[in-house]
Amino acid sequence: MTIKALRDQSLPMRHILHVRNHIISTDGSVEEGGNDAGPSPHDLYDAALSACKALTVVWYAKRKNIPLEHVEVSMERDASEERQGTYRLAATLHLTGDLSETQRAELLAAAQKCPIHKLMTSVTTEITTVLG
């Protein structure tokens, strides 16, 4: 898969991401010199984890016939020590439906095993950057 980030000439930092048939605007915050015309790369990183947890919980509930009606993931970021090597994300799951405590615990466990969570915490990511 190829993702393209193309600069939007109308704003100093804004880029338009092309992911398959989807278009996502990204920008820096005003403090970073952008116009806040879209989520920042950090926002997208955090959002990827939120989305993965939500989708994993829904998938698991459907597979196990758990009566989940709604899932919401709230993500809090603490980047205060990022430059020292620690980036903290705290996810809170909000689940609705006629769920037993056992089912709620199962869904929490499933969320903790989502692929992006694993990617962020359990694998080595190798990145190369070249000029094209």
PDB file of C-alpha atoms in Angstrom:
ATOM      1  CA  MET A   1       0.000   0.000   0.000  1.00  0.00           C
ATOM      2  CA  THR A   2       1.206   3.479  -0.812  1.00  0.00           C
ATOM      3  CA  ILE A   3       0.161   6.527   1.162  1.00  0.00           C
ATOM      4  CA  LYS A   4       0.891   9.907  -0.396  1.00  0.00           C
ATOM      5  CA  ALA A   5       1.216  13.188   1.477  1.00  0.00           C
ATOM      6  CA  LEU A   6       0.826  16.124  -0.907  1.00  0.00           C
ATOM      7  CA  ARG A   7       1.365  19.703   0.232  1.00  0.00           C
ATOM      8  CA  ASP A   8      -1.632  22.018   0.085  1.00  0.00           C
ATOM      9  CA  GLN A   9      -0.179  25.212  -1.409  1.00  0.00           C
ATOM     10  CA  SER A  10      -2.841  27.391   0.247  1.00  0.00           C
ATOM     11  CA  LEU A  11      -1.574  26.784   3.811  1.00  0.00           C
ATOM     12  CA  PRO A  12       2.042  26.726   5.015  1.00  0.00           C
ATOM     13  CA  MET A  13       2.125  23.255   6.631  1.00  0.00           C
ATOM     14  CA  ARG A  14      -1.080  21.510   5.570  1.00  0.00           C
ATOM     15  CA  HIS A  15      -0.779  18.264   3.647  1.00  0.00           C
ATOM     16  CA  ILE A  16      -3.444  16.096   2.084  1.00  0.00           C
ATOM     17  CA  LEU A  17      -2.995  12.368   2.704  1.00  0.00           C
ATOM     18  CA  HIS A  18      -4.222   9.943   0.079  1.00  0.00           C
ATOM     19  CA  VAL A  19      -4.898   6.482   1.542  1.00  0.00           C
ATOM     20  CA  ARG A  20      -6.455   4.215  -1.092  1.00  0.00           C
ATOM     21  CA  ASN A  21      -9.687   6.117  -1.944  1.00  0.00           C
ATOM     22  CA  HIS A  22      -9.651   8.219   1.230  1.00  0.00           C
ATOM     23  CA  ILE A  23      -8.462  11.781   1.668  1.00  0.00           C
ATOM     24  CA  ILE A  24      -7.337  13.097   5.058  1.00  0.00           C
ATOM     25  CA  SER A  25      -6.141  16.607   5.785  1.00  0.00           C
ATOM     26  CA  THR A  26      -3.254  16.999   8.223  1.00  0.00           C
ATOM     27  CA  ASP A  27      -1.657  20.149   9.592  1.00  0.00           C
ATOM     28  CA  GLY A  28       0.402  21.458  12.442  1.00  0.00           C
ATOM     29  CA  SER A  29      -1.113  23.322  15.341  1.00  0.00           C
ATOM     30  CA  VAL A  30      -0.996  27.119  15.422  1.00  0.00           C
ATOM     31  CA  GLU A  31       1.781  26.860  18.036  1.00  0.00           C
ATOM     32  CA  GLU A  32       3.800  24.737  15.578  1.00  0.00           C
ATOM     33  CA  GLY A  33       3.346  27.250  12.749  1.00  0.00           C
ATOM     34  CA  GLY A  34       0.371  25.549  11.111  1.00  0.00           C
ATOM     35  CA  ASN A  35      -3.269  26.570  10.844  1.00  0.00           C
ATOM     36  CA  ASP A  36      -4.772  23.585  12.684  1.00  0.00           C
ATOM     37  CA  ALA A  37      -6.560  22.706   9.422  1.00  0.00           C
ATOM     38  CA  GLY A  38      -6.510  19.024  10.299  1.00  0.00           C
ATOM     39  CA  PRO A  39      -5.165  16.600  12.865  1.00  0.00           C
ATOM     40  CA  SER A  40      -1.423  16.628  13.446  1.00  0.00           C
ATOM     41  CA  PRO A  41       0.696  13.523  12.825  1.00  0.00           C
ATOM     42  CA  HIS A  42       0.657  12.876  16.590  1.00  0.00           C
ATOM     43  CA  ASP A  43      -3.143  13.104  16.532  1.00  0.00           C
ATOM     44  CA  LEU A  44      -3.270  10.571  13.691  1.00  0.00           C
ATOM     45  CA  TYR A  45      -0.936   8.220  15.590  1.00  0.00           C
ATOM     46  CA  ASP A  46      -3.139   8.392  18.687  1.00  0.00           C
ATOM     47  CA  ALA A  47      -6.307   8.106  16.578  1.00  0.00           C
ATOM     48  CA  ALA A  48      -4.974   4.955  14.893  1.00  0.00           C
ATOM     49  CA  LEU A  49      -4.764   3.301  18.302  1.00  0.00           C
ATOM     50  CA  SER A  50      -8.254   4.502  19.281  1.00  0.00           C
ATOM     51  CA  ALA A  51      -9.773   3.266  16.034  1.00  0.00           C
ATOM     52  CA  CYS A  52      -8.022  -0.091  16.265  1.00  0.00           C
ATOM     53  CA  LYS A  53      -9.225  -0.671  19.817  1.00  0.00           C
ATOM     54  CA  ALA A  54     -12.812   0.217  18.863  1.00  0.00           C
ATOM     55  CA  LEU A  55     -12.811  -1.957  15.735  1.00  0.00           C
ATOM     56  CA  THR A  56     -11.207  -4.868  17.590  1.00  0.00           C
ATOM     57  CA  VAL A  57     -13.830  -4.715  20.346  1.00  0.00           C
ATOM     58  CA  VAL A  58     -16.684  -4.665  17.810  1.00  0.00           C
ATOM     59  CA  TRP A  59     -15.146  -7.541  15.835  1.00  0.00           C
ATOM     60  CA  TYR A  60     -14.622  -9.605  18.987  1.00  0.00           C
ATOM     61  CA  ALA A  61     -18.149  -8.926  20.282  1.00  0.00           C
ATOM     62  CA  LYS A  62     -19.681 -10.004  16.964  1.00  0.00           C
ATOM     63  CA  ARG A  63     -17.526 -13.140  16.842  1.00  0.00           C
ATOM     64  CA  LYS A  64     -18.486 -14.135  20.407  1.00  0.00           C
ATOM     65  CA  ASN A  65     -22.141 -12.981  20.154  1.00  0.00           C
ATOM     66  CA  ILE A  66     -21.650 -10.477  22.954  1.00  0.00           C
ATOM     67  CA  PRO A  67     -24.534  -7.950  23.029  1.00  0.00           C
ATOM     68  CA  LEU A  68     -22.379  -4.851  22.560  1.00  0.00           C
ATOM     69  CA  GLU A  69     -24.445  -1.889  21.398  1.00  0.00           C
ATOM     70  CA  HIS A  70     -21.883   0.901  21.318  1.00  0.00           C
ATOM     71  CA  VAL A  71     -18.183   1.418  21.932  1.00  0.00           C
ATOM     72  CA  GLU A  72     -16.366   4.695  22.373  1.00  0.00           C
ATOM     73  CA  VAL A  73     -12.646   5.070  22.999  1.00  0.00           C
ATOM     74  CA  SER A  74     -11.296   8.169  24.724  1.00  0.00           C
ATOM     75  CA  MET A  75      -7.552   8.675  24.370  1.00  0.00           C
ATOM     76  CA  GLU A  76      -5.438  10.923  26.567  1.00  0.00           C
ATOM     77  CA  ARG A  77      -1.893  11.813  25.513  1.00  0.00           C
ATOM     78  CA  ASP A  78       1.007  12.689  27.790  1.00  0.00           C
ATOM     79  CA  ALA A  79       3.912  13.702  25.577  1.00  0.00           C
ATOM     80  CA  SER A  80       5.718  15.605  28.344  1.00  0.00           C
ATOM     81  CA  GLU A  81       8.601  13.095  28.320  1.00  0.00           C
ATOM     82  CA  GLU A  82       8.566  12.203  24.624  1.00  0.00           C
ATOM     83  CA  ARG A  83      12.033  13.688  24.061  1.00  0.00           C
ATOM     84  CA  GLN A  84      13.326  11.502  26.894  1.00  0.00           C
ATOM     85  CA  GLY A  85      11.890   8.404  25.222  1.00  0.00           C
ATOM     86  CA  THR A  86       8.500   7.983  26.912  1.00  0.00           C
ATOM     87  CA  TYR A  87       5.208   8.734  25.138  1.00  0.00           C
ATOM     88  CA  ARG A  88       2.148   7.842  27.198  1.00  0.00           C
ATOM     89  CA  LEU A  89      -1.311   7.082  25.873  1.00  0.00           C
ATOM     90  CA  ALA A  90      -4.208   6.216  28.168  1.00  0.00           C
ATOM     91  CA  ALA A  91      -7.244   4.660  26.495  1.00  0.00           C
ATOM     92  CA  THR A  92     -10.618   4.475  28.222  1.00  0.00           C
ATOM     93  CA  LEU A  93     -13.299   2.221  26.760  1.00  0.00           C
ATOM     94  CA  HIS A  94     -16.944   3.215  27.140  1.00  0.00           C
ATOM     95  CA  LEU A  95     -19.142   0.193  26.393  1.00  0.00           C
ATOM     96  CA  THR A  96     -22.924  -0.021  26.280  1.00  0.00           C
ATOM     97  CA  GLY A  97     -25.195  -3.014  25.954  1.00  0.00           C
ATOM     98  CA  ASP A  98     -26.557  -5.715  28.234  1.00  0.00           C
ATOM     99  CA  LEU A  99     -23.045  -6.828  29.206  1.00  0.00           C
ATOM    100  CA  SER A 100     -22.018  -8.959  32.161  1.00  0.00           C
ATOM    101  CA  GLU A 101     -18.839  -8.090  34.063  1.00  0.00           C
ATOM    102  CA  THR A 102     -17.215 -11.159  32.473  1.00  0.00           C
ATOM    103  CA  GLN A 103     -18.099  -9.896  28.980  1.00  0.00           C
ATOM    104  CA  ARG A 104     -16.821  -6.407  29.807  1.00  0.00           C
ATOM    105  CA  ALA A 105     -13.525  -7.935  30.975  1.00  0.00           C
ATOM    106  CA  GLU A 106     -13.332 -10.016  27.760  1.00  0.00           C
ATOM    107  CA  LEU A 107     -13.848  -6.917  25.632  1.00  0.00           C
ATOM    108  CA  LEU A 108     -11.190  -5.021  27.596  1.00  0.00           C
ATOM    109  CA  ALA A 109      -8.752  -7.902  27.055  1.00  0.00           C
ATOM    110  CA  ALA A 110      -9.549  -7.896  23.325  1.00  0.00           C
ATOM    111  CA  ALA A 111      -8.906  -4.143  23.124  1.00  0.00           C
ATOM    112  CA  GLN A 112      -5.509  -4.622  24.744  1.00  0.00           C
ATOM    113  CA  LYS A 113      -4.593  -7.063  21.966  1.00  0.00           C
ATOM    114  CA  CYS A 114      -5.514  -4.876  19.008  1.00  0.00           C
ATOM    115  CA  PRO A 115      -2.950  -4.974  16.183  1.00  0.00           C
ATOM    116  CA  ILE A 116      -1.928  -1.314  16.502  1.00  0.00           C
ATOM    117  CA  HIS A 117      -1.398  -1.678  20.272  1.00  0.00           C
ATOM    118  CA  LYS A 118       0.892  -4.635  19.504  1.00  0.00           C
ATOM    119  CA  LEU A 119       2.629  -2.681  16.746  1.00  0.00           C
ATOM    120  CA  MET A 120       3.288   0.252  19.063  1.00  0.00           C
ATOM    121  CA  THR A 121       4.562  -1.852  21.958  1.00  0.00           C
ATOM    122  CA  SER A 122       5.845  -5.247  20.796  1.00  0.00           C
ATOM    123  CA  VAL A 123       7.586  -4.957  17.459  1.00  0.00           C
ATOM    124  CA  THR A 124      10.590  -3.203  16.055  1.00  0.00           C
ATOM    125  CA  THR A 125       9.588  -0.853  13.281  1.00  0.00           C
ATOM    126  CA  GLU A 126      12.251  -0.179  10.691  1.00  0.00           C
ATOM    127  CA  ILE A 127      11.843   3.002   8.667  1.00  0.00           C
ATOM    128  CA  THR A 128      13.800   4.068   5.612  1.00  0.00           C
ATOM    129  CA  THR A 129      13.505   7.470   4.004  1.00  0.00           C
ATOM    130  CA  VAL A 130      14.835   8.116   0.501  1.00  0.00           C
ATOM    131  CA  LEU A 131      14.580  10.842  -2.080  1.00  0.00           C
ATOM    132  CA  GLY A 132      12.387  10.052  -5.085  1.00  0.00           C
TER     133      GLY A 132
END
